[in-house]
Amino acid sequence: MPIVLSAALAHRVTLADLLLGDDPIVWRNGANNTSPITAAYLREIVTGAPFRRHFTEAGQDATALLIASNAAAVEKMRTVREANLGDVDVRTLGRAEAGAGTAESRLARRLNVPEIIVIAAAASLWGRSLSDERDALVRTNGTSQSLTTITRRLTNEVTKRISQAAESTQE
C-alpha cells in the first residue's frame, strides 16, 4: 500500500504514515474474526528495534518436547497401521483425533483397543470422529432419533469396521 500511495501522491509514504492517529484499527484474522488493535501498537511493531534472537533457535526444553511429540505421533501411526487402518489420511486422522470425546474412549475400553484405533476407524468411515458424527446426526435428525439410538448405531459401525480391518490383517 505505501508503494502505491507513494507513486500516486508523488511523495514518499511509509507504513508508519498510514498508522498515524490513535483510532483502533480493525484487524481481520480469519473468515469472520475481527479484533481491534491500537495504531500505536502497530506502529511499535513496524518501527520497533529488532530483537536479537534467531527464531530458529529452540531451547533444549522445546527440542525435547518436540522429539517426544514426534515419537508419540509415530507410535500412534504405527498402531493404526498395525490395525490395518492405515488408509486414513493423516490430516483426516488429526481432525478426528481433535474431535474425539468420551464416546471414543468408552468404546476403546469396551473393545480393549487403543483409543487411536477407534478414532482411525471412525475417520475411515466418516472423515471425522465418532463424537463429531454423532453430534452432526443429532443436529440433523432433531428429535426423530434419540442420542442413545444414534450412538449405538454409530458404535456398531465403528466396531464392525475395526473387526473387518482385523480380519483382513489375519488373511
mmCIF file of C-alpha atoms in Angstrom, residues 99 104 122 125-141 150 153-154 157-158:
data_model
loop_
_atom_site.group_PDB
_atom_site.id
_atom_site.type_symbol
_atom_site.label_atom_id
_atom_site.label_comp_id
_atom_site.label_asym_id
_atom_site.label_seq_id
_atom_site.Cartn_x
_atom_site.Cartn_y
_atom_site.Cartn_z
ATOM 1 C CA GLY A 99 -12.937 -34.022 17.729
ATOM 2 C CA GLU A 104 -14.279 -42.946 21.675
ATOM 3 C CA ALA A 122 -14.376 -43.521 12.604
ATOM 4 C CA LEU A 125 -15.921 -44.246 7.815
ATOM 5 C CA TRP A 126 -16.948 -40.605 8.018
ATOM 6 C CA GLY A 127 -13.819 -38.458 7.803
ATOM 7 C CA ARG A 128 -14.338 -37.303 11.389
ATOM 8 C CA SER A 129 -14.617 -38.647 14.916
ATOM 9 C CA LEU A 130 -17.451 -40.753 16.280
ATOM 10 C CA SER A 131 -18.384 -37.874 18.598
ATOM 11 C CA ASP A 132 -18.499 -35.356 15.731
ATOM 12 C CA GLU A 133 -20.559 -37.699 13.552
ATOM 13 C CA ARG A 134 -22.979 -38.359 16.413
ATOM 14 C CA ASP A 135 -23.386 -34.642 17.114
ATOM 15 C CA ALA A 136 -23.996 -33.897 13.424
ATOM 16 C CA LEU A 137 -26.661 -36.608 13.210
ATOM 17 C CA VAL A 138 -28.351 -35.356 16.369
ATOM 18 C CA ARG A 139 -28.485 -31.846 14.864
ATOM 19 C CA THR A 140 -29.913 -33.030 11.540
ATOM 20 C CA ASN A 141 -32.327 -35.650 12.904
ATOM 21 C CA ILE A 150 -27.670 -42.791 17.211
ATOM 22 C CA ARG A 153 -25.753 -47.375 15.639
ATOM 23 C CA LEU A 154 -22.502 -45.466 15.104
ATOM 24 C CA GLU A 157 -20.475 -49.326 12.616
ATOM 25 C CA VAL A 158 -17.099 -48.496 14.157
#
